[in-house]
PDB file of C-alpha atoms in Angstrom:
ATOM      1  CA  UNK T   1       0.022  -0.158   0.076  1.00  0.00           C
ATOM      2  CA  UNK T   2       1.325   3.434  -0.901  1.00  0.00           C
ATOM      3  CA  UNK T   3       1.576   6.093   1.975  1.00  0.00           C
ATOM      4  CA  UNK T   4      -0.203   9.138   0.584  1.00  0.00           C
ATOM      5  CA  UNK T   5       2.438  11.263   2.261  1.00  0.00           C
ATOM      6  CA  UNK T   6       5.484   9.606   0.275  1.00  0.00           C
ATOM      7  CA  UNK T   7       4.277   9.095  -3.138  1.00  0.00           C
ATOM      8  CA  UNK T   8       5.408   6.355  -4.972  1.00  0.00           C
ATOM      9  CA  UNK T   9       8.483   7.132  -6.814  1.00  0.00           C
ATOM     10  CA  UNK T  10       9.648   3.854  -8.303  1.00  0.00           C
ATOM     11  CA  UNK T  11       8.500   4.622 -11.897  1.00  0.00           C
ATOM     12  CA  UNK T  12      10.485   7.934 -12.158  1.00  0.00           C
ATOM     13  CA  UNK T  13      13.778   7.480 -12.931  1.00  0.00           C
ATOM     14  CA  UNK T  14      16.633  10.130 -12.500  1.00  0.00           C
ATOM     15  CA  UNK T  15      20.234   9.270 -13.272  1.00  0.00           C
ATOM     16  CA  UNK T  16      23.136  10.954 -11.875  1.00  0.00           C
ATOM     17  CA  UNK T  17      26.471  11.387 -13.702  1.00  0.00           C
ATOM     18  CA  UNK T  18      29.587  13.469 -12.587  1.00  0.00           C
ATOM     19  CA  UNK T  19      31.776  15.069 -15.191  1.00  0.00           C
ATOM     20  CA  UNK T  20      34.231  16.996 -13.049  1.00  0.00           C
ATOM     21  CA  UNK T  21      37.888  16.514 -13.537  1.00  0.00           C
ATOM     22  CA  UNK T  22      38.841  18.429 -10.672  1.00  0.00           C
ATOM     23  CA  UNK T  23      40.787  16.747  -8.011  1.00  0.00           C
ATOM     24  CA  UNK T  24      38.714  18.390  -5.284  1.00  0.00           C
ATOM     25  CA  UNK T  25      35.839  17.074  -6.791  1.00  0.00           C
ATOM     26  CA  UNK T  26      33.004  18.262  -4.343  1.00  0.00           C
ATOM     27  CA  UNK T  27      30.194  15.925  -5.970  1.00  0.00           C
ATOM     28  CA  UNK T  28      31.015  13.193  -3.135  1.00  0.00           C
ATOM     29  CA  UNK T  29      29.112  15.307  -0.881  1.00  0.00           C
ATOM     30  CA  UNK T  30      25.840  14.702  -3.028  1.00  0.00           C
ATOM     31  CA  UNK T  31      23.339  12.078  -1.998  1.00  0.00           C
ATOM     32  CA  UNK T  32      22.471  10.674  -5.274  1.00  0.00           C
ATOM     33  CA  UNK T  33      19.449   8.579  -3.881  1.00  0.00           C
ATOM     34  CA  UNK T  34      17.871  11.489  -2.355  1.00  0.00           C
ATOM     35  CA  UNK T  35      18.524  13.978  -5.250  1.00  0.00           C
ATOM     36  CA  UNK T  36      16.839  11.210  -7.364  1.00  0.00           C
ATOM     37  CA  UNK T  37      14.193  10.892  -5.133  1.00  0.00           C
ATOM     38  CA  UNK T  38      13.651  14.746  -5.118  1.00  0.00           C
ATOM     39  CA  UNK T  39      13.475  14.768  -8.908  1.00  0.00           C
ATOM     40  CA  UNK T  40      10.851  12.077  -8.688  1.00  0.00           C
ATOM     41  CA  UNK T  41       8.826  13.893  -6.059  1.00  0.00           C
ATOM     42  CA  UNK T  42       8.486  16.963  -8.095  1.00  0.00           C
ATOM     43  CA  UNK T  43       7.449  14.960 -11.293  1.00  0.00           C
ATOM     44  CA  UNK T  44       4.525  13.315  -8.870  1.00  0.00           C
ATOM     45  CA  UNK T  45       3.702  16.467  -7.213  1.00  0.00           C
ATOM     46  CA  UNK T  46       3.097  18.214 -10.871  1.00  0.00           C
ATOM     47  CA  UNK T  47       0.902  14.974 -12.086  1.00  0.00           C
ATOM     48  CA  UNK T  48       3.789  13.930 -14.492  1.00  0.00           C
ATOM     49  CA  UNK T  49       3.637  10.221 -15.664  1.00  0.00           C
ATOM     50  CA  UNK T  50       6.944   8.509 -15.139  1.00  0.00           C
ATOM     51  CA  UNK T  51       9.653   9.817 -17.257  1.00  0.00           C
ATOM     52  CA  UNK T  52      13.405   9.867 -16.838  1.00  0.00           C
ATOM     53  CA  UNK T  53      15.576  12.665 -16.042  1.00  0.00           C
ATOM     54  CA  UNK T  54      19.309  13.027 -15.861  1.00  0.00           C
ATOM     55  CA  UNK T  55      21.327  15.138 -13.430  1.00  0.00           C
ATOM     56  CA  UNK T  56      24.923  15.815 -14.391  1.00  0.00           C
ATOM     57  CA  UNK T  57      27.499  17.391 -12.407  1.00  0.00           C
ATOM     58  CA  UNK T  58      30.079  19.459 -14.399  1.00  0.00           C
ATOM     59  CA  UNK T  59      33.234  21.697 -13.910  1.00  0.00           C
ATOM     60  CA  UNK T  60      33.130  25.203 -14.234  1.00  0.00           C
ATOM     61  CA  UNK T  61      34.556  25.222 -17.886  1.00  0.00           C
ATOM     62  CA  UNK T  62      32.040  22.703 -19.080  1.00  0.00           C
ATOM     63  CA  UNK T  63      29.054  24.873 -17.559  1.00  0.00           C
ATOM     64  CA  UNK T  64      30.608  28.036 -19.103  1.00  0.00           C
ATOM     65  CA  UNK T  65      30.715  26.386 -22.557  1.00  0.00           C
ATOM     66  CA  UNK T  66      27.349  24.997 -22.292  1.00  0.00           C
ATOM     67  CA  UNK T  67      25.963  28.463 -21.218  1.00  0.00           C
ATOM     68  CA  UNK T  68      27.750  30.183 -23.923  1.00  0.00           C
ATOM     69  CA  UNK T  69      26.492  27.664 -26.690  1.00  0.00           C
ATOM     70  CA  UNK T  70      22.843  27.247 -25.560  1.00  0.00           C
ATOM     71  CA  UNK T  71      21.902  30.571 -23.669  1.00  0.00           C
ATOM     72  CA  UNK T  72      24.355  32.949 -25.606  1.00  0.00           C
ATOM     73  CA  UNK T  73      25.834  33.959 -21.989  1.00  0.00           C
ATOM     74  CA  UNK T  74      29.524  33.999 -21.692  1.00  0.00           C
ATOM     75  CA  UNK T  75      29.945  32.912 -18.060  1.00  0.00           C
ATOM     76  CA  UNK T  76      29.315  29.818 -16.180  1.00  0.00           C
ATOM     77  CA  UNK T  77      26.212  29.366 -14.372  1.00  0.00           C
ATOM     78  CA  UNK T  78      24.680  27.288 -11.479  1.00  0.00           C
ATOM     79  CA  UNK T  79      22.229  25.368 -13.395  1.00  0.00           C
ATOM     80  CA  UNK T  80      20.892  24.590 -16.892  1.00  0.00           C
ATOM     81  CA  UNK T  81      18.184  22.545 -18.056  1.00  0.00           C
ATOM     82  CA  UNK T  82      17.519  20.916 -21.404  1.00  0.00           C
ATOM     83  CA  UNK T  83      13.774  19.484 -22.069  1.00  0.00           C
ATOM     84  CA  UNK T  84      13.584  16.727 -24.225  1.00  0.00           C
ATOM     85  CA  UNK T  85      10.341  14.730 -24.195  1.00  0.00           C
ATOM     86  CA  UNK T  86       7.236  16.423 -23.119  1.00  0.00           C
ATOM     87  CA  UNK T  87       4.929  15.071 -20.288  1.00  0.00           C
ATOM     88  CA  UNK T  88       2.028  15.049 -22.873  1.00  0.00           C
ATOM     89  CA  UNK T  89       4.108  12.672 -25.210  1.00  0.00           C
ATOM     90  CA  UNK T  90       4.816  10.474 -22.403  1.00  0.00           C
ATOM     91  CA  UNK T  91       1.130  10.364 -21.338  1.00  0.00           C
ATOM     92  CA  UNK T  92      -0.146   9.747 -24.973  1.00  0.00           C
ATOM     93  CA  UNK T  93       2.388   6.782 -25.200  1.00  0.00           C
ATOM     94  CA  UNK T  94       2.962   5.177 -21.543  1.00  0.00           C
ATOM     95  CA  UNK T  95       4.223   1.917 -22.942  1.00  0.00           C
ATOM     96  CA  UNK T  96       7.515   3.580 -24.276  1.00  0.00           C
ATOM     97  CA  UNK T  97      10.189   4.955 -21.895  1.00  0.00           C
ATOM     98  CA  UNK T  98      10.046   8.706 -22.128  1.00  0.00           C
ATOM     99  CA  UNK T  99      13.291  11.125 -21.088  1.00  0.00           C
ATOM    100  CA  UNK T 100      11.828  14.468 -19.556  1.00  0.00           C
ATOM    101  CA  UNK T 101      15.244  16.052 -19.982  1.00  0.00           C
ATOM    102  CA  UNK T 102      18.556  16.738 -18.772  1.00  0.00           C
ATOM    103  CA  UNK T 103      19.705  18.897 -15.757  1.00  0.00           C
ATOM    104  CA  UNK T 104      23.232  19.998 -15.520  1.00  0.00           C
ATOM    105  CA  UNK T 105      24.502  21.650 -12.310  1.00  0.00           C
ATOM    106  CA  UNK T 106      27.903  23.192 -11.681  1.00  0.00           C
ATOM    107  CA  UNK T 107      28.708  22.184  -7.773  1.00  0.00           C
ATOM    108  CA  UNK T 108      31.631  24.353  -7.699  1.00  0.00           C
ATOM    109  CA  UNK T 109      29.758  27.380  -8.730  1.00  0.00           C
ATOM    110  CA  UNK T 110      26.793  26.220  -6.481  1.00  0.00           C
ATOM    111  CA  UNK T 111      29.382  25.956  -3.448  1.00  0.00           C
ATOM    112  CA  UNK T 112      30.221  29.607  -3.875  1.00  0.00           C
ATOM    113  CA  UNK T 113      26.694  30.812  -4.250  1.00  0.00           C
ATOM    114  CA  UNK T 114      25.523  28.796  -0.987  1.00  0.00           C
ATOM    115  CA  UNK T 115      28.295  30.367   0.582  1.00  0.00           C
ATOM    116  CA  UNK T 116      27.212  33.805  -0.410  1.00  0.00           C
ATOM    117  CA  UNK T 117      23.749  32.880   0.821  1.00  0.00           C
ATOM    118  CA  UNK T 118      24.608  31.343   3.862  1.00  0.00           C
ATOM    119  CA  UNK T 119      23.310  28.004   3.001  1.00  0.00           C
ATOM    120  CA  UNK T 120      24.732  24.332   2.817  1.00  0.00           C
ATOM    121  CA  UNK T 121      25.794  23.081  -0.455  1.00  0.00           C
ATOM    122  CA  UNK T 122      23.349  20.188  -0.024  1.00  0.00           C
ATOM    123  CA  UNK T 123      20.488  22.619   0.261  1.00  0.00           C
ATOM    124  CA  UNK T 124      21.508  24.796  -2.916  1.00  0.00           C
ATOM    125  CA  UNK T 125      22.027  21.576  -4.877  1.00  0.00           C
ATOM    126  CA  UNK T 126      18.378  20.600  -3.879  1.00  0.00           C
ATOM    127  CA  UNK T 127      16.946  23.979  -4.406  1.00  0.00           C
ATOM    128  CA  UNK T 128      18.712  24.156  -7.910  1.00  0.00           C
ATOM    129  CA  UNK T 129      17.525  20.287  -8.697  1.00  0.00           C
ATOM    130  CA  UNK T 130      13.815  21.281  -8.096  1.00  0.00           C
ATOM    131  CA  UNK T 131      14.416  24.579 -10.304  1.00  0.00           C
ATOM    132  CA  UNK T 132      16.013  22.499 -13.126  1.00  0.00           C
ATOM    133  CA  UNK T 133      12.981  20.171 -12.901  1.00  0.00           C
ATOM    134  CA  UNK T 134      10.630  22.873 -13.152  1.00  0.00           C
ATOM    135  CA  UNK T 135      12.320  24.257 -16.270  1.00  0.00           C
ATOM    136  CA  UNK T 136      11.947  20.841 -17.941  1.00  0.00           C
ATOM    137  CA  UNK T 137       8.404  20.868 -16.875  1.00  0.00           C
ATOM    138  CA  UNK T 138       7.908  24.224 -18.960  1.00  0.00           C
ATOM    139  CA  UNK T 139       8.226  26.647 -16.139  1.00  0.00           C
ATOM    140  CA  UNK T 140      10.362  29.844 -16.673  1.00  0.00           C
ATOM    141  CA  UNK T 141      11.164  33.131 -14.992  1.00  0.00           C
ATOM    142  CA  UNK T 142      11.815  35.548 -17.730  1.00  0.00           C
ATOM    143  CA  UNK T 143       8.980  37.786 -16.731  1.00  0.00           C
ATOM    144  CA  UNK T 144       8.244  38.922 -13.131  1.00  0.00           C
ATOM    145  CA  UNK T 145       5.082  37.124 -12.889  1.00  0.00           C
ATOM    146  CA  UNK T 146       6.502  33.898 -13.942  1.00  0.00           C
ATOM    147  CA  UNK T 147       9.436  34.316 -11.609  1.00  0.00           C
ATOM    148  CA  UNK T 148       7.153  34.660  -8.722  1.00  0.00           C
ATOM    149  CA  UNK T 149       5.155  31.711  -9.685  1.00  0.00           C
ATOM    150  CA  UNK T 150       8.294  29.592 -10.332  1.00  0.00           C
ATOM    151  CA  UNK T 151      10.094  30.537  -7.022  1.00  0.00           C
ATOM    152  CA  UNK T 152       7.128  30.256  -5.010  1.00  0.00           C
ATOM    153  CA  UNK T 153       6.669  26.885  -6.322  1.00  0.00           C
ATOM    154  CA  UNK T 154      10.184  25.896  -5.730  1.00  0.00           C
ATOM    155  CA  UNK T 155       9.794  26.893  -2.168  1.00  0.00           C
ATOM    156  CA  UNK T 156       6.504  25.278  -1.611  1.00  0.00           C
ATOM    157  CA  UNK T 157       7.929  21.915  -2.969  1.00  0.00           C
ATOM    158  CA  UNK T 158      11.080  22.126  -1.059  1.00  0.00           C
ATOM    159  CA  UNK T 159       9.144  22.969   1.987  1.00  0.00           C
ATOM    160  CA  UNK T 160       6.769  19.807   1.645  1.00  0.00           C
ATOM    161  CA  UNK T 161       9.635  17.744   0.726  1.00  0.00           C
ATOM    162  CA  UNK T 162      11.714  18.732   3.940  1.00  0.00           C
ATOM    163  CA  UNK T 163       8.500  18.131   6.185  1.00  0.00           C
ATOM    164  CA  UNK T 164       8.163  14.656   5.002  1.00  0.00           C
ATOM    165  CA  UNK T 165      11.930  13.895   6.138  1.00  0.00           C
ATOM    166  CA  UNK T 166      12.072  11.826   3.081  1.00  0.00           C
ATOM    167  CA  UNK T 167      14.647   8.935   2.969  1.00  0.00           C
ATOM    168  CA  UNK T 168      14.684   7.151   0.027  1.00  0.00           C
TER     169      UNK T 168
END
C-alpha cells in the first residue's frame, strides 16, 4: 500500500553522472539517492507520468561552454535544463520510456553561491535541482510574474519535501 504522504517514485527514473575532472571534486558530498527521489517527488507532485531525468554535475569550464552555446551567455552558471520529451508525449504513449530532459549543475559554482547565501551546499543543490526540474516541465522566470510563480513553487515543493523527512 502506498503512503499518501510519500508518493511512489519507483517508476520515475533519475540518473546522476559526474563530469568534473578537478581533483577537489565536491560531488562526493551529493546524496545521489536523495536527489533522484527529489526529482521524482517534483514530477509526482506536478502530476507527470513516469519519465526519466538525468542530473549531470560538470566543472566550471564545461558549464561556461554550455551556457555560451545554449544561452548566449559568456560565463558559467549554477544550473541549466534541457527539455527533451514533453509530459504530454509520455502520457500519450505510456508503453514506451520517455526522457523529460537533462539537468546540468555546476557544484563549484553552487558551492560559492551557497556560501554567499549562507546555505549549505546540499540545500542549494536541492533547490537548484527542483528549479531545473521545473524548467523541464515548462516553467520559466523570464518575466516577473513567471518568476514569482516559479520561485514560490520551488519554495513550496522544498518545504513539502523537507517536512516529509524523506529518506529514499
